[in-house]
Short mmCIF file of C-alpha atoms in Angstrom, two decimals:
data_model
loop_
_atom_site.label_atom_id
_atom_site.label_comp_id
_atom_site.label_asym_id
_atom_site.label_seq_id
_atom_site.Cartn_x
_atom_site.Cartn_y
_atom_site.Cartn_z
CA MET A 1 0.08 -0.19 -0.54
CA ILE A 2 2.45 2.22 1.05
CA VAL A 3 4.55 1.81 -2.07
CA ARG A 4 1.96 1.81 -4.75
CA GLU A 5 1.53 5.61 -3.22
CA TRP A 6 4.90 6.67 -3.34
CA LEU A 7 4.63 5.30 -7.07
CA PHE A 8 1.92 7.18 -7.93
CA LEU A 9 3.07 10.44 -6.51
CA THR A 10 6.18 10.17 -8.77
CA MET A 11 4.16 9.77 -11.58
CA ALA A 12 1.05 11.46 -10.72
CA ALA A 13 0.62 15.86 -9.84
CA CYS A 14 -0.51 16.98 -7.36
CA ASP A 15 -3.27 18.82 -8.24
CA ALA A 16 -5.98 18.45 -5.30
CA ALA A 17 -5.59 19.06 -1.66
CA GLU A 18 -3.42 15.67 0.12
CA PRO A 19 -4.24 15.30 3.35
CA TRP A 20 -1.14 17.42 5.92
CA GLN A 21 -0.10 19.46 2.94
CA LEU A 22 2.29 22.23 3.60
CA GLY A 23 3.21 23.73 0.01
CA PHE A 24 1.29 24.35 -3.13
CA GLN A 25 -0.09 22.36 -5.56
CA ASP A 26 1.38 21.62 -8.95
CA ALA A 27 1.62 24.19 -11.11
CA ALA A 28 -0.49 23.67 -14.52
CA THR A 29 0.02 27.35 -16.09
CA PRO A 30 2.57 30.13 -15.82
CA MET A 31 1.30 31.93 -13.96
CA MET A 32 1.01 29.78 -10.73
CA GLN A 33 4.99 28.48 -11.45
CA GLY A 34 5.37 32.85 -10.91
CA ILE A 35 3.56 32.75 -7.68
CA ILE A 36 5.55 29.53 -7.02
CA ASP A 37 8.64 30.88 -7.94
CA LEU A 38 8.04 34.07 -5.85
CA GLN A 39 7.27 32.27 -2.69
CA HIS A 40 10.40 30.58 -2.87
CA ASN A 41 12.08 33.43 -3.60
CA ILE A 42 10.58 35.30 -1.21
CA PHE A 43 10.83 33.32 1.49
CA PHE A 44 14.63 32.71 1.22
CA PHE A 45 15.38 36.41 2.08
CA LEU A 46 12.22 35.95 4.19
CA ILE A 47 14.75 33.02 6.47
CA LEU A 48 17.77 34.68 6.25
CA ILE A 49 16.11 37.98 7.88
CA LEU A 50 14.86 35.26 11.11
CA LEU A 51 17.96 33.69 11.40
CA PHE A 52 19.63 36.91 11.60
CA VAL A 53 16.68 38.54 14.05
CA LEU A 54 16.94 34.89 15.85
CA GLN A 55 20.44 35.77 16.44
CA ILE A 56 20.97 38.57 18.12
CA LEU A 57 18.30 37.09 20.70
CA VAL A 58 19.29 34.62 21.41
CA ARG A 59 23.00 36.15 22.17
CA ALA A 60 21.71 38.71 24.03
CA LEU A 61 19.83 36.39 26.05
CA TRP A 62 22.93 34.52 26.41
CA HIS A 63 25.31 36.90 27.26
CA PHE A 64 22.93 39.07 29.24
CA HIS A 65 21.60 36.95 31.52
CA TYR A 66 20.81 37.84 35.16
CA GLN A 67 23.60 35.76 36.98
CA LYS A 68 26.32 35.89 33.80
CA ASN A 69 25.93 39.47 33.67
CA PRO A 70 24.59 41.48 37.40
CA VAL A 71 25.46 44.63 37.15
CA PRO A 72 23.13 46.05 33.69
CA GLN A 73 24.05 48.11 30.90
CA ARG A 74 23.58 51.69 30.39
CA ILE A 75 22.91 51.95 26.83
CA VAL A 76 20.74 55.25 26.05
CA HIS A 77 21.60 55.76 22.60
CA GLY A 78 23.71 54.60 19.73
CA THR A 79 23.48 56.94 16.69
CA THR A 80 25.25 54.72 14.32
CA ILE A 81 22.90 51.85 15.30
CA GLU A 82 19.67 53.38 14.95
CA ILE A 83 20.29 55.00 11.37
CA LEU A 84 21.85 51.71 10.04
CA ARG A 85 18.58 49.42 11.86
CA THR A 86 16.30 52.18 10.49
CA ILE A 87 18.13 51.97 7.28
CA PHE A 88 18.37 49.08 6.00
CA PRO A 89 15.06 46.91 6.53
CA SER A 90 13.53 49.84 4.82
CA ILE A 91 15.98 48.77 1.76
CA ILE A 92 15.57 44.60 2.20
CA PRO A 93 11.34 45.42 1.53
CA MET A 94 12.13 48.21 -1.57
CA PHE A 95 14.01 44.81 -3.19
CA ILE A 96 11.47 42.40 -2.27
CA ALA A 97 9.20 43.75 -4.14
CA ILE A 98 10.67 43.32 -6.97
CA PRO A 99 9.55 40.60 -8.04
CA PRO A 100 5.90 40.41 -7.24
CA PHE A 101 5.37 43.66 -9.08
CA ALA A 102 6.64 42.12 -11.82
CA LEU A 103 4.67 38.72 -11.72
CA LEU A 104 1.33 41.42 -10.81
CA TYR A 105 1.67 43.02 -14.04
CA SER A 106 2.47 40.09 -16.58
CA MET A 107 -0.92 38.61 -15.10
CA ASP A 108 -2.58 41.41 -15.71
CA GLU A 109 -1.86 41.47 -19.61
CA VAL A 110 -4.15 41.40 -22.51
CA VAL A 111 -4.46 38.35 -23.90
CA VAL A 112 -5.60 39.47 -27.24
CA ASP A 113 -5.71 36.20 -29.57
CA GLN A 114 -7.96 34.22 -27.14
CA ALA A 115 -8.95 30.83 -28.60
CA ILE A 116 -12.41 29.98 -26.62
CA THR A 117 -15.33 31.51 -23.65
CA ILE A 118 -15.63 30.01 -21.25
CA LYS A 119 -18.84 31.37 -18.55
CA ALA A 120 -19.35 30.18 -15.49
CA ILE A 121 -22.38 30.66 -13.52
CA GLY A 122 -21.62 30.66 -9.65
CA HIS A 123 -25.36 29.29 -7.93
CA LYS A 124 -25.95 28.38 -4.43
CA TRP A 125 -24.30 25.80 -4.39
CA TYR A 126 -23.10 24.24 -7.66
CA ARG A 127 -21.67 26.05 -11.19
CA THR A 128 -23.19 26.34 -13.66
CA TYR A 129 -20.94 26.68 -18.17
CA GLU A 130 -21.96 28.27 -20.54
CA TYR A 131 -19.93 27.27 -23.72
CA SER A 132 -21.35 30.16 -26.66
CA ASP A 133 -18.27 30.03 -29.07
CA TYR A 134 -20.77 28.29 -31.70
CA ASN A 135 -23.98 29.86 -31.74
CA SER A 136 -26.49 30.34 -34.21
CA SER A 137 -28.56 31.86 -32.17
CA ASP A 138 -29.53 33.36 -28.87
CA GLU A 139 -30.70 29.36 -27.47
CA GLN A 140 -28.34 27.16 -28.19
CA SER A 141 -25.55 27.26 -25.66
CA LEU A 142 -24.27 24.39 -24.30
CA THR A 143 -25.00 24.43 -20.83
CA PHE A 144 -24.87 22.37 -18.47
CA ASP A 145 -24.52 22.59 -14.10
CA SER A 146 -21.81 21.28 -11.93
CA TYR A 147 -22.68 19.66 -8.62
CA THR A 148 -20.57 18.05 -5.96
CA ILE A 149 -21.38 14.67 -5.97
CA PRO A 150 -22.52 13.67 -2.47
CA GLU A 151 -20.23 11.04 -0.24
CA ASP A 152 -22.54 8.20 -0.39
CA ASP A 153 -22.54 8.18 -4.73
CA LEU A 154 -18.82 8.41 -4.67
CA GLU A 155 -16.98 5.22 -7.37
CA LEU A 156 -13.86 3.99 -4.87
CA GLY A 157 -10.97 6.39 -6.09
CA GLN A 158 -12.88 9.19 -6.05
CA SER A 159 -11.46 12.11 -3.73
CA ARG A 160 -14.26 13.25 -1.28
CA LEU A 161 -15.93 16.58 -1.65
CA LEU A 162 -13.74 17.11 -4.75
CA GLU A 163 -15.31 15.47 -7.65
CA VAL A 164 -18.47 17.25 -9.63
CA ASP A 165 -21.07 15.51 -11.93
CA ASN A 166 -20.22 16.88 -14.95
CA ARG A 167 -16.65 18.09 -15.30
CA VAL A 168 -15.09 21.15 -17.11
CA VAL A 169 -13.65 20.37 -20.26
CA VAL A 170 -10.99 22.77 -21.53
CA PRO A 171 -8.36 22.63 -24.03
CA ALA A 172 -5.06 22.47 -23.02
CA LYS A 173 -1.97 24.68 -24.37
CA THR A 174 -4.60 27.25 -25.90
CA HIS A 175 -5.70 30.78 -23.94
CA LEU A 176 -8.72 30.75 -22.94
CA HIS A 177 -11.35 33.47 -21.43
CA ILE A 178 -12.89 32.25 -18.37
CA ILE A 179 -15.36 34.51 -17.49
CA VAL A 180 -17.43 34.34 -14.16
CA THR A 181 -20.68 35.61 -12.37
CA SER A 182 -22.95 35.17 -9.92
CA ALA A 183 -26.65 34.52 -10.11
CA ASP A 184 -27.74 35.15 -6.46
CA VAL A 185 -24.60 36.06 -3.87
CA LEU A 186 -20.53 36.58 -4.24
CA HIS A 187 -18.65 32.94 -4.70
CA SER A 188 -15.24 32.85 -5.55
CA TRP A 189 -13.98 30.40 -8.43
CA VAL A 190 -11.11 29.00 -7.86
CA VAL A 191 -8.34 26.36 -8.97
CA HIS A 192 -5.03 26.38 -7.05
CA SER A 193 -3.43 24.57 -9.36
CA SER A 194 -4.40 27.08 -12.09
CA GLY A 195 -3.22 29.81 -10.20
CA VAL A 196 -6.86 31.14 -10.48
CA LYS A 197 -8.55 32.98 -8.19
CA CYS A 198 -11.50 35.32 -8.57
CA ASP A 199 -14.72 36.14 -7.21
CA VAL A 200 -17.67 35.64 -9.17
CA VAL A 201 -19.81 39.19 -8.38
CA PRO A 202 -23.85 39.22 -9.57
CA GLY A 203 -24.29 41.23 -11.92
CA ARG A 204 -21.16 42.14 -13.05
CA LEU A 205 -18.18 39.75 -15.74
CA ASN A 206 -15.66 39.08 -13.71
CA GLN A 207 -12.19 37.73 -16.64
CA ILE A 208 -9.80 35.32 -16.00
CA SER A 209 -7.17 34.29 -18.76
CA ILE A 210 -4.98 31.52 -18.44
CA SER A 211 -2.98 28.88 -20.57
CA VAL A 212 -3.01 25.08 -18.81
CA GLN A 213 0.36 23.68 -19.97
CA ARG A 214 -0.66 20.13 -19.26
CA GLU A 215 -3.16 18.15 -19.30
CA GLY A 216 -5.06 16.65 -16.53
CA VAL A 217 -7.95 16.58 -13.29
CA TYR A 218 -7.68 19.40 -11.76
CA TYR A 219 -9.53 20.49 -8.83
CA GLY A 220 -10.82 23.97 -7.68
CA GLN A 221 -13.19 24.70 -4.04
CA CYS A 222 -15.90 27.62 -3.54
CA SER A 223 -13.22 30.50 -2.02
CA GLU A 224 -16.06 33.31 -0.41
CA ILE A 225 -19.00 32.06 1.80
CA CYS A 226 -21.35 31.41 0.32
CA GLY A 227 -24.51 29.78 2.02
CA MET A 228 -24.93 26.59 4.15
CA ASN A 229 -23.26 24.73 2.28
CA HIS A 230 -20.46 26.55 1.26
CA ALA A 231 -18.15 24.42 1.89
CA PHE A 232 -19.24 21.74 -0.85
CA THR A 233 -19.40 23.72 -3.56
CA ARG A 234 -16.54 22.79 -6.39
CA ALA A 235 -15.01 23.68 -9.56
CA PRO A 236 -12.76 21.07 -11.04
CA GLU A 237 -11.80 21.13 -14.69
CA THR A 238 -10.86 18.24 -16.78
CA MET B 1 -10.71 14.44 -38.59
CA ALA B 2 -9.78 15.89 -41.59
CA ASP B 3 -10.48 19.51 -41.20
CA GLU B 4 -8.54 21.05 -38.71
CA ILE B 5 -10.54 22.54 -36.23
CA VAL B 6 -9.99 26.49 -35.58
CA LEU B 7 -11.61 27.61 -32.39
CA LYS B 8 -12.40 31.16 -32.26
CA THR B 9 -14.03 33.22 -29.52
CA ALA B 10 -14.86 36.93 -28.79
CA PRO B 11 -11.16 38.92 -29.35
CA ALA B 12 -10.13 41.15 -26.40
CA ASP B 13 -11.08 44.57 -26.80
CA PHE B 14 -8.66 47.41 -26.03
CA ARG B 15 -11.86 49.49 -24.33
CA PHE B 16 -12.39 46.97 -21.79
CA PRO B 17 -8.47 46.18 -21.19
CA THR B 18 -9.03 45.39 -16.98
CA THR B 19 -10.94 42.93 -15.28
CA ASN B 20 -14.90 43.74 -15.48
CA GLN B 21 -16.08 43.35 -18.41
CA THR B 22 -19.57 43.53 -17.97
CA ARG B 23 -20.00 46.67 -19.95
CA HIS B 24 -18.08 45.02 -22.77
CA CYS B 25 -21.20 42.32 -23.00
CA PHE B 26 -23.15 45.47 -22.70
CA THR B 27 -21.51 47.38 -25.81
CA ARG B 28 -21.56 44.33 -28.25
CA TYR B 29 -25.66 43.05 -27.70
CA ILE B 30 -25.93 46.92 -27.99
CA GLU B 31 -23.63 47.08 -30.95
CA PHE B 32 -25.53 44.40 -32.72
CA HIS B 33 -29.11 45.92 -31.96
CA ARG B 34 -28.03 48.87 -33.70
CA CYS B 35 -25.83 47.57 -36.43
CA LEU B 36 -29.47 45.22 -36.97
CA ALA B 37 -31.72 48.29 -36.98
CA ALA B 38 -29.24 50.25 -39.04
CA LYS B 39 -27.85 47.02 -41.53
CA GLY B 40 -32.01 45.51 -41.49
CA GLU B 41 -32.75 42.02 -40.28
CA GLU B 42 -30.71 40.59 -42.71
CA SER B 43 -27.36 41.13 -42.99
CA ASN B 44 -24.49 39.17 -42.36
CA GLU B 45 -22.63 42.19 -41.49
CA CYS B 46 -24.18 42.09 -38.05
CA ALA B 47 -23.30 37.73 -37.60
CA ARG B 48 -19.91 38.87 -35.81
CA PHE B 49 -21.31 41.37 -32.99
CA ALA B 50 -23.77 38.45 -32.67
CA LYS B 51 -20.79 36.26 -32.39
CA TYR B 52 -18.98 38.02 -29.91
CA TYR B 53 -22.17 39.28 -28.12
CA ARG B 54 -22.89 35.78 -27.04
CA SER B 55 -19.28 34.72 -26.28
CA LEU B 56 -19.36 36.54 -23.65
CA CYS B 57 -22.43 37.30 -22.09
CA PRO B 58 -24.45 34.68 -19.80
CA GLY B 59 -27.97 33.02 -21.31
CA GLU B 60 -29.80 34.04 -18.46
CA TRP B 61 -29.12 37.88 -18.98
CA ILE B 62 -29.67 38.18 -22.37
CA GLU B 63 -32.87 36.42 -21.91
CA LYS B 64 -33.06 39.21 -20.10
CA TRP B 65 -32.94 41.70 -22.36
CA ASN B 66 -34.66 40.22 -25.45
CA GLU B 67 -37.72 40.22 -23.41
CA GLN B 68 -36.68 44.60 -22.02
CA ARG B 69 -36.44 45.11 -25.66
CA GLU B 70 -39.62 43.10 -26.94
CA ASN B 71 -41.51 45.58 -23.43
CA GLY B 72 -39.57 48.51 -24.39
CA THR B 73 -37.70 48.90 -21.28
CA PHE B 74 -34.41 48.35 -22.12
CA PRO B 75 -32.18 50.37 -20.31
CA GLY B 76 -29.69 51.62 -23.69
CA PRO B 77 -28.95 53.15 -26.28
CA LEU B 78 -30.34 50.99 -28.91
#
């Protein structure tokens, strides 16, 4: 059983929440890959700063322990160190802020030649998807509802509270234009592996541009409280 | 499949570069109906605008607007 799980992890990407998961799910779009790389970069400098501060703290506690050093120092001010410890912590975040801004503006770039538009409409507590690019009249959209499969109806191997009856099928390696709106209250359409999180507002159409780079099944969950079954609303795509 | 499948959808409109595409959908719908009013019901030139608004706007919004147009209560410059 354990060997089977290990083999499974090396052959399949993590596209759904795993038990005791600490890190991100594997990226399926360049956007998510950018977010993961950014997090790794910032975390590195974060650890450096943490170790530096911890070292100062531990040194102070060790060397100035009341039993080893019963007479306290009477330092009131030190101009040089005060200037340094103000300037450096202001400059460090300025440098840390450069990669996030680059990523943020690149995420907002307008993609002109999208291949397909998919509309996702949030309801309490399911999703409706419409593919309308090839209609010849107002009524012919390919429309379907997507409900989470209840636990009693799951088949062996399916994830609990992640699977739905009708998944959204999207082409890989093409620019997708996803338009989200809501029919009743606020929801949020999230697919973690694709780096997508977009709030769904009634009366408003929000657009998301993604380009999924590998085939697979990606799972997502509703991320804006929308009532009783908020925790059970899903958005998996194939 | 003998023919290559070509995927086409409503292009990005630089009048609406931001995330909020509500006005984009509304504007395409109005453009289609103004085109119909100007060129007549049978013209093929308006089919382009029809494809655009059908791609962008949810079906429920289109139905509601069609009803409003029939009732004369459509809140837009047709």
